[in-house]
JSON list of C-alpha atoms in Angstrom, two decimals:
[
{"chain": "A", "resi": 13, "resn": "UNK", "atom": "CA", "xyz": [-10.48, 8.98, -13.72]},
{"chain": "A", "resi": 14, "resn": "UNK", "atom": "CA", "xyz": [-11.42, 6.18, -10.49]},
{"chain": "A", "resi": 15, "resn": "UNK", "atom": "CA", "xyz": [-8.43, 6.03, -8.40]},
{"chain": "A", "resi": 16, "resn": "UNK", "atom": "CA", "xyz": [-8.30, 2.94, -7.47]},
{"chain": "A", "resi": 17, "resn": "UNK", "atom": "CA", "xyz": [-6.17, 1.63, -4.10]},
{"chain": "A", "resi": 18, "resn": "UNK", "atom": "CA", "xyz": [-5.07, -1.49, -2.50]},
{"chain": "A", "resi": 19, "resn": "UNK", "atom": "CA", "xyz": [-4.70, -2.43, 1.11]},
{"chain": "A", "resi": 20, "resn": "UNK", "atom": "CA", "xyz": [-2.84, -5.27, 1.46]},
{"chain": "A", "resi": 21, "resn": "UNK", "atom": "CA", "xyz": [-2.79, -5.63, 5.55]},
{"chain": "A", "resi": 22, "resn": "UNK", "atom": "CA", "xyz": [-3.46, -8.82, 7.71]},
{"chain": "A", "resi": 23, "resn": "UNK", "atom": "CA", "xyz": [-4.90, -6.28, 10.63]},
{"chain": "A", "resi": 24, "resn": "UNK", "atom": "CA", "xyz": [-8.85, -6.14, 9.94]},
{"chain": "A", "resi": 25, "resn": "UNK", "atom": "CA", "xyz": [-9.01, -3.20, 12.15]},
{"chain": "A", "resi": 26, "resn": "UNK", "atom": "CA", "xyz": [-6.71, -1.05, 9.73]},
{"chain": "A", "resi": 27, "resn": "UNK", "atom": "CA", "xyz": [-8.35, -2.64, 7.10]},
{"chain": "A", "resi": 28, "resn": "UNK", "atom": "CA", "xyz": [-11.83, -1.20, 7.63]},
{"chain": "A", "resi": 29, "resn": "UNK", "atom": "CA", "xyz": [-10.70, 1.98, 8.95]},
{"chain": "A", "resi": 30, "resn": "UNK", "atom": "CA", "xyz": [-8.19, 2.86, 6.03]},
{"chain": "A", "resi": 31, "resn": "UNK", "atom": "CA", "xyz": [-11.16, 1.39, 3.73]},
{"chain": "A", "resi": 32, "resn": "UNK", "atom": "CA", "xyz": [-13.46, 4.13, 5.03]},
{"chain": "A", "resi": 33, "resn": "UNK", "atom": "CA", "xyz": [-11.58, 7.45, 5.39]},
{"chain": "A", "resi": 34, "resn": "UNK", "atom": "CA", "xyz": [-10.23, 7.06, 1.95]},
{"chain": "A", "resi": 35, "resn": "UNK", "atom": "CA", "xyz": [-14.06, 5.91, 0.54]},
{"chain": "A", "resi": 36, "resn": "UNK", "atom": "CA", "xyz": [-15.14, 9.17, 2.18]},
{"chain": "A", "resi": 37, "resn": "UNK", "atom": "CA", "xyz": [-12.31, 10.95, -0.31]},
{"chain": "A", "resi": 38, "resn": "UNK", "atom": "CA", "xyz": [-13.43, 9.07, -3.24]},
{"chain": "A", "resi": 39, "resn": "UNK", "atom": "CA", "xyz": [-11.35, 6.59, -4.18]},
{"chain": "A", "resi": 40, "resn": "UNK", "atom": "CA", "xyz": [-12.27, 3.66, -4.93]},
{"chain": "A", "resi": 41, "resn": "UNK", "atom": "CA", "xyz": [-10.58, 0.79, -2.01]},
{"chain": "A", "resi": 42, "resn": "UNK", "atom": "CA", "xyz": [-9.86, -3.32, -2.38]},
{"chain": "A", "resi": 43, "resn": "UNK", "atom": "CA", "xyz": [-8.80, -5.21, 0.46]},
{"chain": "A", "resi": 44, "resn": "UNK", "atom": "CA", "xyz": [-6.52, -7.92, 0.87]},
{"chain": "A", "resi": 45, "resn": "UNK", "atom": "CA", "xyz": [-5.51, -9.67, 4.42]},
{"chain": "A", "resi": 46, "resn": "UNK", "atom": "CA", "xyz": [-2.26, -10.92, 3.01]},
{"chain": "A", "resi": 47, "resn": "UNK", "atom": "CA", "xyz": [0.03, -10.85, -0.11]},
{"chain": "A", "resi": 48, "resn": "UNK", "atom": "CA", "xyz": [-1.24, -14.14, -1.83]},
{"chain": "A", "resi": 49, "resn": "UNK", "atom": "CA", "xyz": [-4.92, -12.45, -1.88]},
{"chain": "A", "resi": 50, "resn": "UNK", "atom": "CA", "xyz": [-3.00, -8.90, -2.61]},
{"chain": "A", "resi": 51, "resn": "UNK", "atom": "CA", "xyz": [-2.13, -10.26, -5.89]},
{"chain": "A", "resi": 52, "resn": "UNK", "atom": "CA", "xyz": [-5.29, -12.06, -7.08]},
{"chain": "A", "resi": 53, "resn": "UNK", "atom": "CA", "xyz": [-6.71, -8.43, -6.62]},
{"chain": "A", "resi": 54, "resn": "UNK", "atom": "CA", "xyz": [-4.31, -7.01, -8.90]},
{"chain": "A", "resi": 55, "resn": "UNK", "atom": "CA", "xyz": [-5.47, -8.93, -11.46]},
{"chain": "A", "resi": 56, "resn": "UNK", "atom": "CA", "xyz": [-9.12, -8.21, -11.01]},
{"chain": "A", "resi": 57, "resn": "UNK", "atom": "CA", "xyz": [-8.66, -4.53, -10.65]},
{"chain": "A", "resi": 58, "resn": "UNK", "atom": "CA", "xyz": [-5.01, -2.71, -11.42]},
{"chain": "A", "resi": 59, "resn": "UNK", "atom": "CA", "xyz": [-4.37, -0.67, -8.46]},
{"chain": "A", "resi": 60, "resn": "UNK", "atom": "CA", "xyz": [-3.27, 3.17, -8.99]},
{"chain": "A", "resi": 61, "resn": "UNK", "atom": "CA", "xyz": [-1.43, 2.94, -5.24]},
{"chain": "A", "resi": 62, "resn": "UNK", "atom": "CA", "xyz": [-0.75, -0.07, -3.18]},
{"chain": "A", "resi": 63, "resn": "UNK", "atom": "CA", "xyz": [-1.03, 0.85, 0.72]},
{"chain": "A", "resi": 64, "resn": "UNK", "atom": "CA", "xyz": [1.25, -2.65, 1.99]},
{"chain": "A", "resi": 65, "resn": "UNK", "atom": "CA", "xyz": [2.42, -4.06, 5.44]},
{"chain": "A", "resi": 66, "resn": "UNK", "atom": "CA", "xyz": [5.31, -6.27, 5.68]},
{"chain": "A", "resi": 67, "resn": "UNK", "atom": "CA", "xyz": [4.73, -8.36, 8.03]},
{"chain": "A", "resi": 68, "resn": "UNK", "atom": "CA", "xyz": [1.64, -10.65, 7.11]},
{"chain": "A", "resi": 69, "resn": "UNK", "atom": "CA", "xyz": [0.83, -14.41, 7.28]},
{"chain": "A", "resi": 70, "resn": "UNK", "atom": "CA", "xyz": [0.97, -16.42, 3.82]},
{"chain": "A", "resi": 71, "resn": "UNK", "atom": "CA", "xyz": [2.90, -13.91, 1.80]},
{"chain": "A", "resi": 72, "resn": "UNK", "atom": "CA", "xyz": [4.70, -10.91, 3.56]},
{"chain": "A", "resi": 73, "resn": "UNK", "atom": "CA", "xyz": [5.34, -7.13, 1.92]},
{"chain": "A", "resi": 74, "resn": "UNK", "atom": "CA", "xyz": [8.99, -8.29, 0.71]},
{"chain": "A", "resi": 75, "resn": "UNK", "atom": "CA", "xyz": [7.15, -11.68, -1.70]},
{"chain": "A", "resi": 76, "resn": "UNK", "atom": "CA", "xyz": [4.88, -9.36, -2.77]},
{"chain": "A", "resi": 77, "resn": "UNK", "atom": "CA", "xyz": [6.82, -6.82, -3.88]},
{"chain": "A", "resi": 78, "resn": "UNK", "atom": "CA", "xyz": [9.40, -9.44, -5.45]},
{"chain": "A", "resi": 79, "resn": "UNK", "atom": "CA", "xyz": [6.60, -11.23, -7.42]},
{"chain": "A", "resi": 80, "resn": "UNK", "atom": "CA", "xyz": [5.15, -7.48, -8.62]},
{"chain": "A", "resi": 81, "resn": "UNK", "atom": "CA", "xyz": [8.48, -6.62, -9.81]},
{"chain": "A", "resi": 82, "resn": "UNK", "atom": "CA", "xyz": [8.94, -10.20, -11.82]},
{"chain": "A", "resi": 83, "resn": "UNK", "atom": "CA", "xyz": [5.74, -9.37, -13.09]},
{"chain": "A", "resi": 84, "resn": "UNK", "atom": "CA", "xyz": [7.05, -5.93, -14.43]},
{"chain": "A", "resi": 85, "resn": "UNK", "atom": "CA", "xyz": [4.16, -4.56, -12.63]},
{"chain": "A", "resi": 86, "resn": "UNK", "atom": "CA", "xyz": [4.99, -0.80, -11.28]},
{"chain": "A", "resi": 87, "resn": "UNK", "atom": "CA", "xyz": [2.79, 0.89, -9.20]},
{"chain": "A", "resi": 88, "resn": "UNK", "atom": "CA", "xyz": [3.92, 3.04, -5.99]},
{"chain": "A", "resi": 89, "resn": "UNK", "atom": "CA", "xyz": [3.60, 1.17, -2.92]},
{"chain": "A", "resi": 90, "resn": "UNK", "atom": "CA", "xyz": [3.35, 2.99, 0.54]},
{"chain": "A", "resi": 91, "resn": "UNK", "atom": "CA", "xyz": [4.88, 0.74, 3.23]},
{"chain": "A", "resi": 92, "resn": "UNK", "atom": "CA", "xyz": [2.96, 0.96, 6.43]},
{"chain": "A", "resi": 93, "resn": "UNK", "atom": "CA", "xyz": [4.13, -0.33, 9.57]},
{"chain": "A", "resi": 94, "resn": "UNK", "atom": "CA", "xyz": [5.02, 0.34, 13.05]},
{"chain": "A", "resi": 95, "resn": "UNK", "atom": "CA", "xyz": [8.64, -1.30, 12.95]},
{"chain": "A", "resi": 96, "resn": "UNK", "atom": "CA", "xyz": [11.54, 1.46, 13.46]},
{"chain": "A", "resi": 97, "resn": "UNK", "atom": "CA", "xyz": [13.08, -0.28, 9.78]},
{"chain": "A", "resi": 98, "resn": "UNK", "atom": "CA", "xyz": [10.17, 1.52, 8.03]},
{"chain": "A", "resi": 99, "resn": "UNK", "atom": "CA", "xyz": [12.44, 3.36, 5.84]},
{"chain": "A", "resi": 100, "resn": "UNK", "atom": "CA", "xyz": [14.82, 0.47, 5.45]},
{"chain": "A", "resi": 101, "resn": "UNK", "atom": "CA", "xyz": [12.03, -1.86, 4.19]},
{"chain": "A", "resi": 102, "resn": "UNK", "atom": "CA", "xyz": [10.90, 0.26, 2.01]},
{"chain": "A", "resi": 103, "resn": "UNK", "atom": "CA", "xyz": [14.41, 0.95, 0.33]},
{"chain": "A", "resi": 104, "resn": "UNK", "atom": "CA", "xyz": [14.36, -2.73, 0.29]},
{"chain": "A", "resi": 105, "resn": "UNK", "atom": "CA", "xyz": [11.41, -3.24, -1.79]},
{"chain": "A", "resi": 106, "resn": "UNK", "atom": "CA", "xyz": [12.01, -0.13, -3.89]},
{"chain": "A", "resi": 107, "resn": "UNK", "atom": "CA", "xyz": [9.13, 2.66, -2.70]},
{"chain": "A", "resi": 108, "resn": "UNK", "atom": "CA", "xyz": [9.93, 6.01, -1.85]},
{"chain": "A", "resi": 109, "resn": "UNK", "atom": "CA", "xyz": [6.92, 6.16, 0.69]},
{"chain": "A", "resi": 110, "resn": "UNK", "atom": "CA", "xyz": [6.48, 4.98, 4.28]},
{"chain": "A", "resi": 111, "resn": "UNK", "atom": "CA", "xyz": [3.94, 5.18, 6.77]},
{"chain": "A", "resi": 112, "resn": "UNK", "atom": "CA", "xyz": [4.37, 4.79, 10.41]},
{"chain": "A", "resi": 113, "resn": "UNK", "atom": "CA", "xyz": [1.81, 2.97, 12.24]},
{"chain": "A", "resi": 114, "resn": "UNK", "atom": "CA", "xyz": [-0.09, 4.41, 13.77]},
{"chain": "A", "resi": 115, "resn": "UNK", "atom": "CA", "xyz": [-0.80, 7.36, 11.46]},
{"chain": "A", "resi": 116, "resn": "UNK", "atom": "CA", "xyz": [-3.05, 9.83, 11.64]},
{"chain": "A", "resi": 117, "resn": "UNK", "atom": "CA", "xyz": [-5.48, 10.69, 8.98]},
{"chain": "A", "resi": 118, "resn": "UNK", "atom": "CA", "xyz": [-4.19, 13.51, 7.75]},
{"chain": "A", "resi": 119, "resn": "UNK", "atom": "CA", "xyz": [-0.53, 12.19, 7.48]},
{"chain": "A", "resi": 120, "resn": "UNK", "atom": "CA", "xyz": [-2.20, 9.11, 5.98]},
{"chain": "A", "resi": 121, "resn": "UNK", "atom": "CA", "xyz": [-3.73, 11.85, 3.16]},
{"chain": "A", "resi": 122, "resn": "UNK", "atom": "CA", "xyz": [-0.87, 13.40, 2.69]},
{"chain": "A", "resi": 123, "resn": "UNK", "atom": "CA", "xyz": [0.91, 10.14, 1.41]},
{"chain": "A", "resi": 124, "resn": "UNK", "atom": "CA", "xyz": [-1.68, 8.82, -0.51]},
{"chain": "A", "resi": 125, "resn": "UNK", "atom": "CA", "xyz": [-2.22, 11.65, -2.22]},
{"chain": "A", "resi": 126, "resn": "UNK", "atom": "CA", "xyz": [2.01, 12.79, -2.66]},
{"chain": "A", "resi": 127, "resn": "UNK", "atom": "CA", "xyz": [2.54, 9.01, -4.07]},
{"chain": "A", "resi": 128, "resn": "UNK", "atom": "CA", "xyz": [-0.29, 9.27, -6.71]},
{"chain": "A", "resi": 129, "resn": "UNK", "atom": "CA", "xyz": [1.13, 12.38, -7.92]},
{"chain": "A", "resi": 130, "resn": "UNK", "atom": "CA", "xyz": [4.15, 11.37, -8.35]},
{"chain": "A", "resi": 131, "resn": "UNK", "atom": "CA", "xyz": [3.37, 8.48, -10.30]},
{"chain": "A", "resi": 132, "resn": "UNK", "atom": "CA", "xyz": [1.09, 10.23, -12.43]},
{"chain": "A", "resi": 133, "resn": "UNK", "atom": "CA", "xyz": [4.18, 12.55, -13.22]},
{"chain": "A", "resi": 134, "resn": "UNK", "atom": "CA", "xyz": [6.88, 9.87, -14.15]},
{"chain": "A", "resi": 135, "resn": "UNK", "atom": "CA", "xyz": [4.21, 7.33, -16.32]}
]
């Protein structure tokens, strides 16, 4: 089964570098620079994980999340960013996962691979 992720980041830097360590593990990556273009990818291609910043031109993390939800779309989201409120963002959007900015790979791993299995346990 392709695991497919989502990087919904306005930061091309993060982008291509989160794009290429997680190609390297073998799952399959889409980009997005912002939330608007986040969700015209989901419905291309229906992420397993959603790797999201909040703060983003055009449509933040907190719209995005909102619109998923009125969508009844549920997929985990991992909330990267470098703001001290990581955990309170998240909370705010509903994920159980954060990821402080900047990360290191393996933390980065770690998440990714902890949020996919739980998902895979409560669908």
């Amino acid at each position: 089964m392709t695991t497919n992720i989502l990087i919904v980041d306005d930061d091309a830097t993060i982008r291509e570098m989160l794009t290429e360590v997680l190609e390297e593990e073998g799952y399959t990556v889409a980009v997005a620079t912002n939330g608007a273009e986040g969700l015209a990818a989901i419905e291309r291609t229906l992420p397993t994980l959603i790797l999201l910043d909040m703060r983003m031109p055009v449509l933040d993390g907190w719209g995005f999340a909102r619109i998923l939800k009125e969508r009844s779309l549920r997929m985990p989201i991992v909330v990267m960013t470098a703001a001290q409120e990581s955990s309170q963002w998240s909370q705010e959007i509903g994920s159980a996962w954060t990821l402080a900015k900047p990360f290191n790979l393996d933390e980065l791993l770690q998440v990714v691979q902890r949020a996919i299995r739980h998902h895979a346990m409560s669908v």
